[in-house]
């Protein structure tokens, strides 16, 4: 259900809720301002484009998303991907990739795949978010220390050049950055400033200092970008060609998948803090609509922002009205305060991103996982982290998910048991069926667990290598929850192999779902419909009847 409709039905848009959502929205809007500019610059675009993204993306996700507490906009998680797309394909390429990502997110939501994305393993998520944190931290050294531009394509090359450039740091820039960092971290701990966002305090203080002293060589938004235009963005569409669409498919999928993961994680956090329950599929639809619209107004990729969503909840926001007010607050800032942004030092924004990077790295969680997680999960965590930092985020996530899936399949395959049931185990069932023992030449095997491609070899090996050649083999499928085509083909091959050894096979106790698959795959026709039984008792009775006919 669309969050704003749910809020309306729950009575959260009534007048008595207006004040708390108005206050929360204004606070979140103020918090979003320095972050939006910092994320825009770090993504390779102008600072105002980060604000446009926060306005349009935040407004549309609040209106059409699946969480009534979600605050959307540009986030730190996107920086690594977006900066790479901008560097390779330009701002137009970034906006085209965002449009395509919006379409992908919309399709994911309409296809009801929101719940599937939530099952990406924790080691993969922690690995790539920690890796992104490291990349953001290192990428901001240039603006934090006032270093010259660095060269290099890969992370290790850039890091080495930055380390070599550190002796050339610009002292006023570094002092402004250190002061800003201290304010971001420590100002909210002071009782008088507790309710004022640390990033805002740092940005305002650094801007005032630079405005008064005009330190030479300190890069500002004015010197680097010519300031921020006063007014709202104009509607426009980037030039789209088939060639550009093809070359941007990869980045678009990366943006879409990361946006889906980030927005759903944020929605889960919001549920935990606010006692709500989000609609995953509707959230993806809302994110898709937002990312289809933001490039039309000069913005780029947006997603759910965990820190801003948490700020919204802590300050009393309980409906999409807070998200709408957050967007309107940024509009008013653009209209009336934009000229004041010219003196904002880039060093202050770099300090803000230092803190963002620290929070993203989740060092305590990362360390705890290293200490407590199983070795396979630790391996997946470290591989994903290493590939994110030293190779590519998309490759890291893909390989991390593939490794996690392979590990899961290996564990699932090892959990499938194909065992012979001895007469002593079957005694209660035999007595209940009026029999004292199994008929001569009859073996009973039970299969426990999903008979899928990962477990096919286990099944084949267990059944095809029976040490004795009975006249009849009963296979009990009561505890098989599902079978895939590989499992069905393996079962068919085993039946044929046993047939060549003159061993007849009976199947019994399959669930209706498994029975339907056996029928469609032609296995019931292969063994003969008389050799499938709904219960084990029927299979035993049929064995007795056949034995009597044979004896006579």
XYZ file of C-alpha atoms in Angstrom:
552
model
C 0.000 0.000 0.000
C 1.236 3.544 -0.744
C 2.537 4.993 2.534
C 0.642 8.284 2.326
C -2.654 6.441 1.742
C -1.905 4.220 4.737
C -1.122 7.300 6.843
C -4.431 8.872 5.754
C -6.403 5.774 6.733
C -4.560 5.616 10.063
C -5.510 9.237 10.803
C -1.890 10.434 10.854
C -2.597 13.348 8.488
C -5.043 14.946 10.899
C -4.321 18.393 12.332
C -3.151 17.096 15.706
C -0.170 15.421 13.976
C 0.828 18.420 11.870
C 3.168 20.152 14.352
C 5.339 17.131 15.159
C 5.776 16.279 11.456
C 6.408 19.927 10.575
C 9.188 20.169 13.178
C 10.710 16.817 12.153
C 10.589 17.759 8.460
C 12.319 21.111 8.997
C 15.061 19.482 11.102
C 15.631 16.750 8.530
C 15.702 19.352 5.745
C 18.396 21.283 7.571
C 20.357 18.063 8.193
C 20.000 17.091 4.529
C 21.413 20.387 3.190
C 25.135 19.896 3.905
C 24.910 16.165 3.207
C 23.213 16.685 -0.154
C 25.872 19.161 -1.256
C 28.701 16.938 0.006
C 27.302 13.848 -1.723
C 26.784 15.803 -4.942
C 30.379 17.052 -5.013
C 31.757 13.605 -4.103
C 29.695 12.072 -6.936
C 31.368 14.356 -9.475
C 28.511 16.824 -10.010
C 27.656 20.304 -8.713
C 26.487 20.799 -5.114
C 23.084 22.125 -6.170
C 22.410 18.858 -8.012
C 22.633 17.054 -4.683
C 20.000 19.451 -3.308
C 17.763 18.901 -6.356
C 18.046 15.150 -5.773
C 17.052 15.516 -2.123
C 14.055 17.680 -3.041
C 12.604 15.640 -5.912
C 13.626 12.196 -4.650
C 12.568 12.945 -1.071
C 9.178 14.311 -2.136
C 8.281 11.429 -4.487
C 9.425 8.644 -2.137
C 7.338 10.190 0.650
C 4.316 10.295 -1.679
C 4.659 6.905 -3.414
C 6.964 4.784 -1.230
C 6.086 1.866 1.016
C 7.363 3.290 4.331
C 5.639 6.257 5.894
C 8.806 7.182 7.822
C 11.344 6.971 4.998
C 13.429 10.015 4.040
C 15.116 9.695 0.641
C 17.827 11.583 -1.174
C 21.460 11.215 -2.220
C 23.463 8.902 0.056
C 27.078 7.999 0.706
C 26.588 4.439 -0.521
C 26.109 5.718 -4.073
C 29.249 7.861 -4.189
C 31.612 5.166 -5.444
C 29.356 4.092 -8.330
C 28.176 7.573 -9.281
C 31.648 9.131 -9.244
C 32.869 6.375 -11.583
C 29.920 6.829 -13.956
C 30.392 10.610 -14.016
C 34.126 10.296 -14.672
C 33.611 7.859 -17.554
C 30.319 8.987 -19.104
C 29.827 12.578 -17.917
C 26.898 14.134 -16.074
C 24.498 13.266 -18.930
C 25.599 9.640 -18.682
C 24.970 9.685 -14.938
C 21.465 11.025 -15.454
C 20.672 8.472 -18.187
C 21.928 5.662 -15.929
C 19.726 7.016 -13.131
C 16.689 7.047 -15.435
C 17.379 3.433 -16.418
C 17.878 2.467 -12.768
C 14.520 4.055 -11.958
C 12.866 1.882 -14.600
C 14.578 -1.233 -13.212
C 13.458 -0.424 -9.656
C 9.919 0.138 -10.874
C 9.915 -3.254 -12.609
C 11.350 -4.957 -9.519
C 8.557 -3.505 -7.405
C 5.801 -4.356 -9.892
C 7.226 -7.900 -10.186
C 6.937 -8.314 -6.387
C 10.676 -8.940 -5.950
C 11.105 -6.609 -2.987
C 11.103 -9.442 -0.459
C 13.817 -11.326 -2.386
C 16.295 -8.431 -2.274
C 16.038 -8.335 1.531
C 17.654 -11.775 1.666
C 21.088 -10.625 0.483
C 23.447 -12.077 3.143
C 24.710 -9.839 5.929
C 28.443 -10.522 5.234
C 27.976 -9.161 1.700
C 26.169 -6.019 2.903
C 28.632 -5.336 5.729
C 31.581 -6.037 3.397
C 30.599 -3.632 0.642
C 29.347 -0.866 2.971
C 32.611 -0.992 4.931
C 34.518 -0.924 1.644
C 32.520 2.097 0.474
C 33.314 3.804 3.777
C 37.052 3.329 3.210
C 36.838 4.628 -0.363
C 34.857 7.725 0.672
C 37.300 8.455 3.486
C 40.365 8.275 1.247
C 38.657 10.162 -1.602
C 38.096 13.178 0.683
C 41.745 13.590 1.681
C 42.319 16.017 -1.196
C 39.683 18.515 -0.002
C 40.337 17.849 3.711
C 44.061 18.609 3.498
C 43.976 20.939 0.476
C 46.179 18.627 -1.571
C 46.851 18.937 -5.316
C 44.871 16.741 -7.702
C 45.981 13.109 -7.712
C 46.342 10.712 -10.614
C 45.661 7.030 -10.847
C 42.798 4.779 -11.832
C 42.782 2.229 -9.022
C 42.373 2.739 -5.290
C 45.909 1.701 -4.367
C 47.374 4.106 -6.950
C 45.325 7.036 -5.647
C 46.166 6.164 -2.044
C 49.889 6.037 -2.808
C 49.813 9.417 -4.598
C 47.822 10.958 -1.736
C 50.336 9.683 0.799
C 53.140 11.165 -1.272
C 51.269 14.503 -1.441
C 50.593 14.796 2.301
C 53.709 16.947 2.948
C 52.145 19.519 0.582
C 49.022 19.964 2.709
C 47.521 23.459 2.877
C 47.603 24.527 6.532
C 44.520 26.860 6.648
C 42.458 24.270 4.784
C 43.594 21.493 7.130
C 42.858 23.571 10.250
C 39.381 24.430 8.949
C 38.776 20.754 8.202
C 39.975 19.600 11.639
C 37.818 22.231 13.334
C 34.819 21.182 11.257
C 35.428 17.516 12.086
C 35.578 18.313 15.797
C 32.297 20.240 15.580
C 30.537 17.420 13.685
C 31.621 14.897 16.308
C 31.517 16.831 19.588
C 29.048 19.735 19.188
C 25.914 17.531 19.473
C 27.272 16.227 22.814
C 26.978 19.702 24.357
C 23.677 20.203 26.148
C 22.947 23.567 24.512
C 23.605 22.223 20.984
C 22.153 18.737 21.404
C 19.208 19.313 19.087
C 21.239 21.105 16.381
C 22.685 18.774 13.696
C 26.464 18.491 13.900
C 27.002 18.785 10.110
C 25.030 22.042 10.060
C 27.034 23.482 12.963
C 30.303 22.578 11.261
C 29.258 23.975 7.877
C 27.964 27.265 9.311
C 30.999 27.756 11.579
C 33.510 27.016 8.810
C 31.632 29.309 6.411
C 31.639 32.176 8.918
C 35.360 31.758 9.572
C 36.155 31.743 5.852
C 33.812 34.708 5.198
C 35.573 36.789 7.889
C 39.211 35.846 7.266
C 39.107 34.957 3.549
C 42.034 32.521 3.798
C 43.934 32.403 0.551
C 43.996 29.015 -1.154
C 40.979 27.591 0.697
C 38.663 26.017 -1.875
C 34.995 26.955 -1.469
C 31.777 26.229 -3.321
C 32.114 29.670 -4.886
C 35.686 29.188 -6.097
C 35.138 25.615 -7.272
C 31.594 25.772 -8.682
C 30.686 29.437 -8.914
C 28.202 29.188 -6.049
C 24.703 27.740 -6.011
C 22.048 29.141 -8.372
C 19.142 30.823 -6.642
C 15.865 29.280 -7.730
C 14.379 25.979 -8.753
C 15.835 23.718 -11.449
C 14.358 23.638 -14.916
C 12.820 20.546 -16.429
C 15.078 18.917 -19.005
C 15.905 15.556 -20.531
C 19.458 14.303 -21.227
C 20.227 13.266 -24.786
C 19.401 9.562 -25.004
C 20.675 7.361 -27.833
C 20.587 3.556 -28.252
C 24.393 3.437 -28.021
C 24.372 5.254 -24.669
C 21.618 3.034 -23.315
C 23.639 -0.072 -24.159
C 26.891 1.192 -22.618
C 25.086 2.283 -19.438
C 23.197 -0.968 -18.777
C 25.839 -2.171 -16.309
C 25.988 1.042 -14.236
C 22.175 1.294 -14.291
C 21.787 -2.195 -12.822
C 24.437 -1.410 -10.208
C 22.615 1.790 -9.191
C 19.270 -0.020 -9.107
C 20.474 -2.943 -6.999
C 22.369 -0.757 -4.547
C 19.401 1.602 -4.335
C 17.056 -1.308 -3.651
C 19.305 -2.717 -0.919
C 19.878 0.676 0.714
C 16.219 1.739 0.644
C 14.950 -1.562 2.052
C 17.612 -1.560 4.786
C 16.546 1.966 5.700
C 12.882 0.901 5.739
C 13.717 -2.010 8.067
C 15.558 0.383 10.418
C 12.539 2.712 10.328
C 10.212 -0.180 11.215
C 12.391 -1.075 14.198
C 12.510 2.501 15.473
C 8.931 3.521 14.725
C 7.015 0.273 15.221
C 5.722 0.308 11.642
C 5.725 -2.268 8.845
C 6.779 -1.225 5.364
C 5.707 -2.668 2.008
C 8.914 -3.744 0.250
C 7.436 -3.856 -3.238
C 5.723 -0.472 -2.923
C 8.968 0.977 -1.572
C 10.783 -0.141 -4.725
C 8.001 1.352 -6.851
C 8.365 4.664 -5.009
C 12.147 4.573 -5.409
C 11.693 3.800 -9.114
C 9.379 6.765 -9.631
C 11.802 9.038 -7.762
C 14.793 7.961 -9.847
C 12.828 8.387 -13.056
C 12.051 11.968 -12.050
C 15.226 13.293 -10.384
C 17.344 13.380 -13.598
C 14.630 15.435 -15.295
C 15.286 18.183 -12.729
C 19.075 18.047 -12.817
C 19.469 15.485 -10.037
C 20.898 11.978 -9.894
C 20.307 8.694 -8.051
C 18.337 8.810 -4.796
C 17.499 6.160 -2.231
C 16.379 5.777 1.358
C 18.811 7.530 3.732
C 19.191 5.687 7.030
C 20.645 8.611 9.023
C 18.007 11.118 7.854
C 15.205 8.586 8.357
C 16.421 7.980 11.918
C 16.603 11.753 12.522
C 13.030 12.072 11.288
C 11.773 9.417 13.727
C 13.768 10.751 16.697
C 12.243 14.207 16.187
C 8.654 12.971 16.118
C 7.954 12.298 12.435
C 5.251 9.652 12.049
C 3.868 10.183 8.529
C 4.978 11.082 4.976
C 4.122 14.684 5.840
C 7.581 15.003 7.453
C 9.259 13.910 4.210
C 7.203 16.422 2.231
C 8.133 19.236 4.653
C 11.803 18.177 4.396
C 11.643 18.707 0.615
C 9.846 22.068 0.991
C 12.467 23.215 3.518
C 15.207 22.619 0.950
C 13.161 24.496 -1.671
C 12.936 27.543 0.629
C 16.678 27.379 1.343
C 17.365 27.337 -2.418
C 15.062 30.276 -3.040
C 16.258 32.568 -0.243
C 19.656 31.441 1.087
C 21.505 30.096 -1.969
C 23.887 33.120 -2.332
C 25.252 32.461 1.181
C 26.658 29.116 0.068
C 29.517 30.632 -1.950
C 31.846 30.751 1.078
C 31.237 27.177 2.273
C 34.701 25.550 2.384
C 34.995 22.191 0.641
C 37.119 21.153 3.632
C 34.031 21.396 5.869
C 32.060 19.149 3.532
C 35.010 16.728 3.440
C 34.952 16.620 7.260
C 31.255 15.787 7.147
C 31.984 12.960 4.709
C 34.743 11.673 7.029
C 32.040 11.096 9.646
C 29.688 9.587 7.057
C 32.454 7.191 6.015
C 33.111 6.210 9.642
C 29.434 5.510 10.241
C 29.168 3.495 7.026
C 32.162 1.337 7.899
C 30.371 0.012 11.020
C 33.746 -0.943 12.459
C 32.290 -2.540 15.614
C 29.893 -4.688 13.605
C 32.658 -5.585 11.139
C 35.003 -6.593 13.989
C 32.299 -8.584 15.771
C 31.504 -10.477 12.594
C 35.182 -11.297 12.101
C 35.342 -12.688 15.629
C 32.039 -14.571 15.831
C 30.871 -15.525 12.357
C 31.572 -18.961 10.825
C 34.747 -19.115 8.734
C 32.860 -19.246 5.441
C 30.960 -16.043 6.292
C 34.203 -14.350 7.384
C 35.721 -15.304 4.035
C 32.743 -13.847 2.126
C 32.956 -10.668 4.238
C 36.669 -10.147 3.567
C 36.419 -10.988 -0.144
C 33.520 -8.554 -0.633
C 35.332 -5.852 1.336
C 38.610 -6.351 -0.543
C 36.982 -6.371 -3.971
C 34.963 -3.238 -3.144
C 38.074 -1.322 -2.161
C 40.601 -2.611 -4.677
C 38.475 -3.625 -7.666
C 34.880 -2.570 -8.222
C 31.709 -2.365 -6.144
C 29.575 -4.170 -8.729
C 32.070 -7.025 -9.023
C 32.315 -7.195 -5.229
C 28.561 -7.490 -4.697
C 28.126 -10.001 -7.524
C 30.950 -12.250 -6.336
C 29.895 -11.898 -2.701
C 26.317 -12.944 -3.482
C 27.488 -15.810 -5.732
C 29.853 -17.115 -3.028
C 27.102 -16.850 -0.419
C 24.693 -18.741 -2.695
C 27.245 -21.477 -3.405
C 27.957 -21.837 0.311
C 24.238 -22.008 1.068
C 23.679 -24.631 -1.645
C 26.563 -26.709 -0.319
C 25.017 -26.666 3.142
C 21.578 -27.447 1.733
C 22.972 -30.320 -0.313
C 24.747 -31.759 2.718
C 21.499 -31.560 4.691
C 19.724 -33.908 2.255
C 19.704 -37.440 3.665
C 18.962 -40.610 1.664
C 18.911 -43.507 4.113
C 17.808 -47.106 4.154
C 15.170 -47.811 6.798
C 15.808 -51.068 8.621
C 13.086 -53.457 9.660
C 13.488 -52.493 13.334
C 12.787 -48.827 12.516
C 9.700 -49.751 10.505
C 8.309 -52.136 13.128
C 5.559 -49.793 14.475
C 4.325 -49.071 10.926
C 4.479 -52.735 9.946
C 2.496 -53.796 13.014
C -0.041 -51.051 12.353
C -0.482 -52.502 8.885
C -0.948 -56.044 10.244
C 2.538 -57.218 9.170
C 5.301 -58.645 11.323
C 8.170 -58.033 8.907
C 9.071 -56.574 5.535
C 8.268 -58.827 2.559
C 11.283 -60.700 1.215
C 13.398 -58.816 -1.309
C 12.008 -55.379 -0.346
C 14.190 -52.446 0.693
C 12.830 -49.107 1.953
C 14.665 -45.822 1.497
C 13.555 -42.429 2.830
C 14.595 -39.072 1.398
C 14.754 -36.076 3.751
C 15.296 -32.581 2.381
C 14.864 -30.731 -0.918
C 15.825 -32.814 -3.938
C 17.403 -30.053 -6.016
C 20.414 -29.831 -8.299
C 22.828 -29.402 -5.400
C 21.653 -32.628 -3.760
C 21.225 -34.706 -6.919
C 24.627 -36.355 -6.662
C 23.997 -37.372 -3.037
C 20.680 -38.953 -3.997
C 22.087 -40.764 -7.019
C 25.073 -42.115 -5.141
C 22.958 -43.391 -2.237
C 20.357 -45.204 -4.346
C 22.441 -46.432 -7.262
C 24.985 -48.115 -5.023
C 22.751 -50.467 -3.029
C 24.953 -53.367 -1.989
C 22.240 -55.939 -2.549
C 19.878 -56.280 -5.461
C 16.363 -56.474 -4.013
C 13.396 -57.272 -6.194
C 11.643 -54.100 -5.027
C 12.779 -50.684 -3.735
C 10.287 -48.359 -1.999
C 11.307 -44.686 -1.944
C 9.473 -42.553 0.637
C 9.175 -38.864 -0.348
C 7.162 -37.604 2.608
C 9.922 -35.265 3.794
C 10.848 -33.820 0.391
C 9.489 -30.235 0.320
C 10.304 -29.612 -3.357
C 12.132 -31.012 -6.378
C 13.691 -29.132 -9.276
C 14.293 -30.395 -12.818
C 17.769 -31.698 -11.970
C 16.388 -33.670 -9.044
C 13.605 -35.068 -11.238
C 16.056 -36.062 -13.981
C 18.332 -37.719 -11.420
C 15.403 -39.687 -10.009
C 14.491 -40.793 -13.516
C 18.081 -41.913 -14.223
C 18.246 -43.838 -10.937
C 14.965 -45.634 -11.718
C 16.290 -46.568 -15.165
C 19.624 -47.790 -13.708
C 17.796 -49.912 -11.121
C 15.497 -51.231 -13.839
C 18.500 -52.501 -15.777
C 19.434 -54.426 -12.623
C 15.854 -55.813 -12.569
C 14.968 -53.809 -9.458
C 11.433 -52.465 -9.451
C 10.830 -49.039 -7.854
C 7.792 -47.791 -5.940
C 7.315 -44.182 -4.880
C 5.068 -43.104 -2.036
C 3.993 -40.281 0.290
C 4.858 -37.349 -2.017
C 3.198 -34.044 -1.183
C 0.640 -32.755 -3.712
C 3.220 -30.283 -5.020
C 5.911 -32.938 -5.508
C 3.344 -35.402 -6.904
C 2.376 -32.858 -9.566
C 6.021 -32.449 -10.578
C 6.531 -36.221 -10.757
C 3.506 -36.476 -13.013
C 4.539 -33.628 -15.323
C 8.072 -34.987 -15.590
C 6.763 -38.387 -16.754
C 8.216 -40.299 -13.784
C 4.867 -41.763 -12.735
C 4.411 -42.992 -16.284
C 7.929 -44.472 -16.195
C 7.291 -46.563 -13.061
C 3.627 -47.169 -13.865
C 0.762 -45.562 -12.001
C 0.269 -48.785 -10.011
C 3.701 -48.230 -8.457
C 2.898 -44.861 -6.909
C 1.049 -44.832 -3.580
C -0.220 -42.029 -1.428
C 0.843 -43.805 1.773
C 3.542 -46.212 2.909
C 0.860 -48.629 4.117
C -0.602 -48.861 0.598
C 2.858 -49.537 -0.836
C 3.397 -52.360 1.702
C -0.026 -53.850 0.992
C 0.701 -53.794 -2.747
C 3.964 -55.637 -2.042
C 2.097 -58.340 -0.102
C -0.510 -58.756 -2.854
C 2.177 -59.049 -5.527
C 4.116 -61.560 -3.411
C 0.978 -63.714 -3.016
C 0.268 -63.588 -6.771
C 3.866 -64.549 -7.531
C 3.751 -67.446 -5.029
C 0.533 -68.826 -6.505
